[in-house]
Short mmCIF file of C-alpha atoms in Angstrom, two decimals:
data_model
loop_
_atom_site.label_atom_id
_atom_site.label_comp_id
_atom_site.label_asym_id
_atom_site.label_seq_id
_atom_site.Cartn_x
_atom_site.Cartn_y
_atom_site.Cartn_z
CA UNK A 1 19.28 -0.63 24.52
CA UNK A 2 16.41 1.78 25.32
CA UNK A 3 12.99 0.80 23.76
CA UNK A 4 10.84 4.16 23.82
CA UNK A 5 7.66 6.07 21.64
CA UNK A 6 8.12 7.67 18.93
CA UNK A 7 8.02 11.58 18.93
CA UNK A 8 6.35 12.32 16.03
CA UNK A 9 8.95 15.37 15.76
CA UNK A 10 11.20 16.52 12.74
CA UNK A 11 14.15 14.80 14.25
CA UNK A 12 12.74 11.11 14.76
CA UNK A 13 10.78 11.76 11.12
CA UNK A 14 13.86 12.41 9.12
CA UNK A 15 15.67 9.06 11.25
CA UNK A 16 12.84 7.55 10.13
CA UNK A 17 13.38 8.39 6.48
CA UNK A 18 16.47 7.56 6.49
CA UNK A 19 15.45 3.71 7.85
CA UNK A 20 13.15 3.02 5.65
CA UNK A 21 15.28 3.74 2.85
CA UNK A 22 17.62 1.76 3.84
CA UNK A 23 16.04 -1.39 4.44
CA UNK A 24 14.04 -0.84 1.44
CA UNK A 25 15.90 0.70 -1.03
CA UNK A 26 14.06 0.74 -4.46
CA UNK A 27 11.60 2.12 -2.74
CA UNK A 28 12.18 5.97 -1.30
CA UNK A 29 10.16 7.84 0.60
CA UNK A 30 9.98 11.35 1.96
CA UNK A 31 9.48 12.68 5.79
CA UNK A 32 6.53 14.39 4.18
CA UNK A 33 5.01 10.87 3.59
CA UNK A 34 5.60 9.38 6.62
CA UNK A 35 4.02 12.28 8.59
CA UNK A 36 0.88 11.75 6.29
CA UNK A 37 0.58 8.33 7.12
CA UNK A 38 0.39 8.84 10.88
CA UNK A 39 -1.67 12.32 10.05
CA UNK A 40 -4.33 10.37 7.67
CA UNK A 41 -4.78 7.15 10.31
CA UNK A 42 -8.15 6.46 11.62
CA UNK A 43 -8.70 7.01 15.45
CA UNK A 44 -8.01 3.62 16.14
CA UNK A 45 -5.45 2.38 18.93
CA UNK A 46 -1.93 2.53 17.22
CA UNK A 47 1.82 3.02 18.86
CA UNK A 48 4.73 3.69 17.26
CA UNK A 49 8.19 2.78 19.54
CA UNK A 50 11.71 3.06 18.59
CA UNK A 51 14.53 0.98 19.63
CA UNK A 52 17.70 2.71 20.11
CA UNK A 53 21.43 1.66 21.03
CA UNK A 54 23.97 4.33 21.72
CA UNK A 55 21.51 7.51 21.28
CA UNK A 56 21.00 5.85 17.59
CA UNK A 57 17.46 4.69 16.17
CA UNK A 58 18.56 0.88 15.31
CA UNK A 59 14.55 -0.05 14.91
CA UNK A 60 11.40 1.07 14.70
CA UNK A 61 8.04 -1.03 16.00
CA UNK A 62 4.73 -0.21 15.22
CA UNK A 63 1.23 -2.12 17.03
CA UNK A 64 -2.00 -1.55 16.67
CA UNK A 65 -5.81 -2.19 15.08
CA UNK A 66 -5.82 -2.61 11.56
CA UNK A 67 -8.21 -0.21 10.61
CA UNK A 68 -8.37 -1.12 6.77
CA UNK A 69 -9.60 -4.93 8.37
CA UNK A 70 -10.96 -4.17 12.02
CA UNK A 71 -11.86 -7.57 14.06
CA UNK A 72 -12.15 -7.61 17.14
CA UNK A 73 -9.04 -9.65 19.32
CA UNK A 74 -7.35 -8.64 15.76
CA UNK A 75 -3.98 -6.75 16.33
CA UNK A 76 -1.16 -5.32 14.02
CA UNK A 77 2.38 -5.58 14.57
CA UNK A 78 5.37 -4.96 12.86
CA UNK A 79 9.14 -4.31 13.31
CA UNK A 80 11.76 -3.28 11.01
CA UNK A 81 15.28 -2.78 12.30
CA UNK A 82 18.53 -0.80 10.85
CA UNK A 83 20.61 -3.91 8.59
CA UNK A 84 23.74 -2.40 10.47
CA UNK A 85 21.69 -3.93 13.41
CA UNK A 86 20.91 -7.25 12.75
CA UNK A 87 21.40 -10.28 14.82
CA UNK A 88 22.09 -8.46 18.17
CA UNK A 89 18.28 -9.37 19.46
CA UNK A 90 17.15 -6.12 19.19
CA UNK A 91 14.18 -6.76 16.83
CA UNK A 92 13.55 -9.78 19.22
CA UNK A 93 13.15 -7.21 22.07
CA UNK A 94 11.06 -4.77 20.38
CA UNK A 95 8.59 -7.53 19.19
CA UNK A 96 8.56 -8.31 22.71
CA UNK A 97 7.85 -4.88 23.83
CA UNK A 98 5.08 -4.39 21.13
CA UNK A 99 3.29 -7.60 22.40
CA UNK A 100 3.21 -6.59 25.60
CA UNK A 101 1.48 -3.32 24.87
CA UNK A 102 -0.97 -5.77 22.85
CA UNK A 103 -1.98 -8.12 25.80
CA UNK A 104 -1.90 -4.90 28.65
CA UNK A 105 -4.96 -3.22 26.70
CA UNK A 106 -7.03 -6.24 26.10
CA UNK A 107 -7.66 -9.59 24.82
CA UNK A 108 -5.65 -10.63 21.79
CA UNK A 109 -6.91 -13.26 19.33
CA UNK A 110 -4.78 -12.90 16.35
CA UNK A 111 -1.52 -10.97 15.61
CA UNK A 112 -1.12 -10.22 11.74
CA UNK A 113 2.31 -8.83 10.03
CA UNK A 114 4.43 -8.57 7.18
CA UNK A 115 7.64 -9.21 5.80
CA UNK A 116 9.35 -9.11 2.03
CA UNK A 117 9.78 -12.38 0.88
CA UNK A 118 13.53 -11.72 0.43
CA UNK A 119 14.19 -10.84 4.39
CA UNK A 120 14.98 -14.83 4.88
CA UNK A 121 15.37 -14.27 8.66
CA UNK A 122 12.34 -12.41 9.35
CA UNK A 123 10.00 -15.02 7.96
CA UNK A 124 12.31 -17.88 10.11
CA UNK A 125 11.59 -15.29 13.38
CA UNK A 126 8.02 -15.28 12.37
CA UNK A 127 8.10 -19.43 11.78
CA UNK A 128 10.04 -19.97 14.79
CA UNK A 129 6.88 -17.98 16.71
CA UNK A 130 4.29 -20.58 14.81
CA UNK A 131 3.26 -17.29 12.74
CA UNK A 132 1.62 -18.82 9.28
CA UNK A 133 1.38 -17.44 5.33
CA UNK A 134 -2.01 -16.15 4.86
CA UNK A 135 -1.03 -13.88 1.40
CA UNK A 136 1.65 -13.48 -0.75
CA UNK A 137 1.57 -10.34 -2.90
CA UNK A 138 4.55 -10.02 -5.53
CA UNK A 139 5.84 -6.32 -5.95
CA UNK A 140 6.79 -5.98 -9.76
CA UNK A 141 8.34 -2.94 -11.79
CA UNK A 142 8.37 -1.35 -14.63
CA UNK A 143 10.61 0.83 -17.26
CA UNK A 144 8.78 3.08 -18.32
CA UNK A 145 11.02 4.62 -20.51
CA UNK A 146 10.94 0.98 -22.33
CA UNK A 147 7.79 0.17 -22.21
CA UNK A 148 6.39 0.23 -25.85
CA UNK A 149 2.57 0.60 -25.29
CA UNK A 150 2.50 -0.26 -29.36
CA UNK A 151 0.48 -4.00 -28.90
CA UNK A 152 -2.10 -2.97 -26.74
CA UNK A 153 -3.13 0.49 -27.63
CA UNK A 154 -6.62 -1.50 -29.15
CA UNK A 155 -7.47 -2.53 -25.48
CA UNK A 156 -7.96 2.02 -25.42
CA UNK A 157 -10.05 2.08 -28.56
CA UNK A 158 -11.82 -1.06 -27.52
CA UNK A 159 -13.17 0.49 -24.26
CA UNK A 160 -14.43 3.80 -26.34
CA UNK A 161 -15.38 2.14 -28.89
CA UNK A 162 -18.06 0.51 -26.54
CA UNK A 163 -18.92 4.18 -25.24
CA UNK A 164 -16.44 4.00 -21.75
CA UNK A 165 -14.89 7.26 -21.49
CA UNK A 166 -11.06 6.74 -19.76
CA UNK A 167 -10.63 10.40 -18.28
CA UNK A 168 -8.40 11.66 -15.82
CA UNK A 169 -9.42 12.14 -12.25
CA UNK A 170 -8.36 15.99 -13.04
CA UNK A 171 -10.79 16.23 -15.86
CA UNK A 172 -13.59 14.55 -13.78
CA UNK A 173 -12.64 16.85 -10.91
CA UNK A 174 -13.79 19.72 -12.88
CA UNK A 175 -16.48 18.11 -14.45
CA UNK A 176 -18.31 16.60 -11.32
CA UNK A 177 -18.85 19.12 -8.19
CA UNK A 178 -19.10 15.63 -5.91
CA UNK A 179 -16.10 13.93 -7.37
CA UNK A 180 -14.72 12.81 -4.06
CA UNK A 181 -17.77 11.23 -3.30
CA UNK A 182 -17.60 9.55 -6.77
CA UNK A 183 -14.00 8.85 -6.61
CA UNK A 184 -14.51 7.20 -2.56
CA UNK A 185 -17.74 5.20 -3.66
CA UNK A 186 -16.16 3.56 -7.10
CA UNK A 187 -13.42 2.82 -4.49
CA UNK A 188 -15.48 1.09 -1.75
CA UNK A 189 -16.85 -0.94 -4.09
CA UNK A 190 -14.13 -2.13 -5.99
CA UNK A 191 -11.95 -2.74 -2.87
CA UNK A 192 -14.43 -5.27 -1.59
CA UNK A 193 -13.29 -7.82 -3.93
CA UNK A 194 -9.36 -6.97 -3.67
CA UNK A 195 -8.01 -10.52 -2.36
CA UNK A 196 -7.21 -9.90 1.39
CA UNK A 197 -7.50 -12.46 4.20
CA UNK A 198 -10.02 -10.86 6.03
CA UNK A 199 -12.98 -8.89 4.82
CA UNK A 200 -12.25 -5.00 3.94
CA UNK A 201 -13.79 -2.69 6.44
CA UNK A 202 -14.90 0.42 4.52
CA UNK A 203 -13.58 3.95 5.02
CA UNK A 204 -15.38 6.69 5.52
CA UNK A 205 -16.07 9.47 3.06
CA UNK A 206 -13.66 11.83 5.31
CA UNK A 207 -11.17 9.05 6.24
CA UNK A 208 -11.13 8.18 2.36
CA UNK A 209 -10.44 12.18 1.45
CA UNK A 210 -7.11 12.34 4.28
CA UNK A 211 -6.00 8.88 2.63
CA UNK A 212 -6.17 9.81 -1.08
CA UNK A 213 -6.51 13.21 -1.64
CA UNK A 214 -4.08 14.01 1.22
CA UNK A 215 -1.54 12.03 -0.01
CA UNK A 216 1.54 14.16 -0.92
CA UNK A 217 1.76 12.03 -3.68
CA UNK A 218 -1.88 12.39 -5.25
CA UNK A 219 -1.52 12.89 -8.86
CA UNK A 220 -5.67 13.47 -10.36
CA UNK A 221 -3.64 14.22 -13.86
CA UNK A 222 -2.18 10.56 -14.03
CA UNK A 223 -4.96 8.62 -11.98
CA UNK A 224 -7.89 7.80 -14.73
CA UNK A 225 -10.89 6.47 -14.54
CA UNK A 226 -13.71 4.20 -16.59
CA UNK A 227 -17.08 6.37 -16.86
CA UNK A 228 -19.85 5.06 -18.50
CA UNK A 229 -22.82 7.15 -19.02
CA UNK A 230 -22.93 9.22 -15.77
CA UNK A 231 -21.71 6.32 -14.26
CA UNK A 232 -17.43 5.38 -12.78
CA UNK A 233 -17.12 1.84 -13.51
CA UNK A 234 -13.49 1.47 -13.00
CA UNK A 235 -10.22 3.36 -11.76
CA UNK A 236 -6.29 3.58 -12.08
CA UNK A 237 -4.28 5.26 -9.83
CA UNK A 238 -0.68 6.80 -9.64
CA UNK A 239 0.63 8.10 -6.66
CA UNK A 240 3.87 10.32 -7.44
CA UNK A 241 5.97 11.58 -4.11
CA UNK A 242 7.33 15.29 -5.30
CA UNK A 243 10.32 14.39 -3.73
CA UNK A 244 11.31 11.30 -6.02
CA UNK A 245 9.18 12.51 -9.31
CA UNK A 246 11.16 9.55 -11.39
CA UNK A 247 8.93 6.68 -9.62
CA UNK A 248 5.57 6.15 -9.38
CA UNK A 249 3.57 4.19 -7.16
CA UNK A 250 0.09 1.95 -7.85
CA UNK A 251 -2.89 2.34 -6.05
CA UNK A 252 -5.92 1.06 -7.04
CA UNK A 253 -6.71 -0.42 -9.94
CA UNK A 254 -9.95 -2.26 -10.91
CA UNK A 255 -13.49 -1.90 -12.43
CA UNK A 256 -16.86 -2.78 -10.70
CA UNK A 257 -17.98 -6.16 -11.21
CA UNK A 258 -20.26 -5.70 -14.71
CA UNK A 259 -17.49 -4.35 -16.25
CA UNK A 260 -14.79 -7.06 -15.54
CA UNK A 261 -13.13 -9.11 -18.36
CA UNK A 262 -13.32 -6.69 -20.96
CA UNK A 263 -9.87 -5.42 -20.81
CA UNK A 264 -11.09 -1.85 -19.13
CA UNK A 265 -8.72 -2.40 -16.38
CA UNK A 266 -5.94 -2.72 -19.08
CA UNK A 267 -7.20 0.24 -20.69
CA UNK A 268 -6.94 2.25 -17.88
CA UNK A 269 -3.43 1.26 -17.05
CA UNK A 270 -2.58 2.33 -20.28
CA UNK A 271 -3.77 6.16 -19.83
CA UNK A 272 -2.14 5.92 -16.28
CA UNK A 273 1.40 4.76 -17.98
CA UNK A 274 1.22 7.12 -20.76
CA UNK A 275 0.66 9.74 -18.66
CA UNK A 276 3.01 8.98 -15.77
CA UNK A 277 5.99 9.15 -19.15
CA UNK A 278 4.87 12.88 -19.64
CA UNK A 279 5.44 13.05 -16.14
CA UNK A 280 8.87 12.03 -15.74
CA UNK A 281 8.04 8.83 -14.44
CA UNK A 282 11.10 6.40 -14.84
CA UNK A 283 9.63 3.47 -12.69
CA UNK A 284 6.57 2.16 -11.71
CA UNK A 285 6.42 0.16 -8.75
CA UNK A 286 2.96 -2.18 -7.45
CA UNK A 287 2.15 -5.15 -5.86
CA UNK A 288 -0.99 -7.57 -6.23
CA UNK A 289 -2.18 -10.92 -4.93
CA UNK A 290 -0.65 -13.23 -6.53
CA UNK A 291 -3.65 -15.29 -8.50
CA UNK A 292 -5.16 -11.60 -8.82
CA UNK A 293 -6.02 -11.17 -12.71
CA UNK A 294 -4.20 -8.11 -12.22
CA UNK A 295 -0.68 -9.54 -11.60
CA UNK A 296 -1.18 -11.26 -15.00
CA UNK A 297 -2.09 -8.21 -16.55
CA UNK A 298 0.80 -6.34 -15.40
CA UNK A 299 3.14 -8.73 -16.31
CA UNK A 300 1.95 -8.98 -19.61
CA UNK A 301 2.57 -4.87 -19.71
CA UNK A 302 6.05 -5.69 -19.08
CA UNK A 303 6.48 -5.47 -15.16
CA UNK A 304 9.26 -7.62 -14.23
CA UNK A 305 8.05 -9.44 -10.74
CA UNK A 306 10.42 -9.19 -7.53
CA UNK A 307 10.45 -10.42 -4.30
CA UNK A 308 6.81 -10.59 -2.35
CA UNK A 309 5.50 -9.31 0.36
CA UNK A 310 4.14 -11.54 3.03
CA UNK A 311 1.08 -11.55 4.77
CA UNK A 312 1.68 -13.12 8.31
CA UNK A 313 -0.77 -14.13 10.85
CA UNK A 314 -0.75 -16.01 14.64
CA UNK A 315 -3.96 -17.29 15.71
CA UNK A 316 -4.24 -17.42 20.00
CA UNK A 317 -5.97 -18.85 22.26
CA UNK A 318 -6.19 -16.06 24.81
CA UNK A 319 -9.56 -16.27 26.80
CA UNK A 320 -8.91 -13.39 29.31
#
C-alpha cells in the first residue's frame, strides 16, 4: 500500500467522485464540488492524502484545523475508505499516517471527526481509540413530489400578515446593492446559536462570499429570506448541484433571536420547498442537531429521519 497527497488534478478529482459516491450513495456529488470545497477553504493548515493499493485509490484521509471552530491544540481528521476495501487495515494505516502529520507540526490537544451513525465499524475504530460522542445530527429526507404543503400554508400568511416579507435571495439581490454583506451578517448571527460543541468562529465577509456564493450549487431563486422593515431577520437556503438538479441540499435555516417561535423559520421552509418543486427538485436532503427545534420542524414537514451523523472527539494530554 502506498499512502501519498492528493494532487488536486482532474484525475484524483474524478477518483474522488467516484468514492464518495460510493460510500455515500443518496448523496451525489460532482468533481465540480469537490474542487470548490478545497478552492473556498480558509488558509488554514489542511492535507489531503490518498491511500492506494495496486495503482487504485482504496481511501482518502483528510487532517487539518477546523476553520469553521478554530482552537488552538484543536485538529481535524477524517478517513473514508473504498467498501471494496474494508477490513484489510488500510483505514487503520491512513489514520495513522494523518496523526502523524498532526503531532510533527505541533502540539495536539484534541482530535475531532465524524462518522454516519450507520458505519457500525467506524464508530467501534473510533471507541476502540477512547474517541467519545460529542453530537449527533440526524440527516432526514424529503419527497418533494409528495409533500402536500396544504396544512401549513397559514404559517406563510401568518408571517405577512405580521408585515415579514419572505423574498427570495434573487429578488433581494436586485433590490439591495450590499446583499452579500446582508446575506453574510444575517448568517453570522444566526450561526452563533446553531448547536455545535465548540463555539462557531466567524467567517469573513470574503471567506463567507467563496463559501456561499461560490458554491456550484448556489441557488438565490430557491434560498428565501425573512425581511422585516429594512431589516433580514431570518433565512432558508437550498443548495442545488447542476449536475444532480433532482436533489437539493439544506443550508442554513434560522431567524435571529427576536424573531424565534413564531413559525418564520417554518415559513421560510415553505417558500424554499415550493420553489425547489418548480425546480425539479425530487429530494431534499438536511441534517440538524438532534434537540434542535428545527429537526422537529422538519419532521413535522414530512422529512423521514435516517441514520446520523456523528460528531467524534479525543481529548490528549500532550504537553510538548
Amino acid at each position: 500500500m502506498l499512502i501519498r497527497d492528493f494532487r488536486f488534478d482532474d484525475s484524483d478529482y474524478q477518483t474522488l467522485r467516484i468514492l464518495t459516491e460510493k460510500i455515500y450513495p443518496d448523496e451525489p456529488t460532482s468533481v465540480e464540488t469537490l474542487r470548490w470545497d478545497d478552492d473556498s477553504r480558509p488558509k488554514v493548515w489542511w492535507r489531503k492524502r490518498v491511500a492506494e493499493v495496486d495503482g487504485k485509490f482504496a481511501a482518502l484521509g483528510t487532517v487539518g484545523e477546523p476553520f469553521w471552530s478554530l482552537q488552538e491544540g484543536k485538529v481535524h481528521l477524517s478517513v473514508e475508505v473504498d467498501p471494496d476495501y474494508l477490513n484489510r487495515g488500510i483505514g487503520t494505516r491512513l489514520f495513522a499516517d494523518l496523526e502523524a502529520l498532526a503531532h510533527a507540526r505541533g502540539p495536539v490537544r484534541r482530535l475531532i471527526t465524524g462518522t454516519q451513525e450507520d458505519k457500525t465499524a467506524a464508530s467501534d475504530f473510533l471507541r476502540e481509540r477512547g474517541f467519545e460522542v460529542a453530537i449527533r445530527e440526524p440527516i432526514s429526507e424529503l419527497d418533494l413530489p409528495a409533500f402536500d404543503e396544504t396544512p401549513f400554508v397559514h404559517k406563510i400568511q401568518q408571517a405577512e400578515a405580521s408585515g415579514i416579507r419572505l423574498v427570495s435571495l434573487a429578488d433581494l439581490a436586485r433590490e439591495y446593492h450590499n446583499w452579500q454583506e446582508r446575506h453574510w451578517q444575517l448568517d453570522t448571527a444566526i450561526m452563533q446559536d446553531v448547536p455545535t460543541p465548540d463555539p462557531f468562529s466567524p467567517r469573513t465577509l470574503e471567506t463567507f462570499v467563496r463559501q456561499h456564493i461560490g458554491n456550484p450549487g448556489f441557488s438565490p431563486d430557491v434560498t428565501h429570506v425573512a425581511v422585516h422593515g429594512g431589516e433580514w431577520v431570518g433565512i432558508s437556503e437550498l443548495y442545488i448541484d447542476p449536475s444532480h438538479p433532482e436533489v437539493g441540499g439544506t443550508g442554513l435555516t434560522g431567524v435571529t433571536r427576536p424573531w424565534r417561535r413564531k413559525g418564520l423559520a417554518t415559513a421560510l421552509k415553505l417558500k424554499v420547498l415550493h420553489q425547489a418543486r418548480t425546480r425539479g427538485v425530487r429530494r431534499v436532503i438536511t441534517d440538524n442537531e438532534e434537540n434542535n427545534p428545527m429537526f422537529q420542524i422538519n419532521l413535522m414537514l414530512g422529512f423521514k429521519a435516517k441514520p446520523a451523523w456523528l460528531g467524534w472527539q479525543l481529548n490528549l494530554s500532550e504537553k510538548d
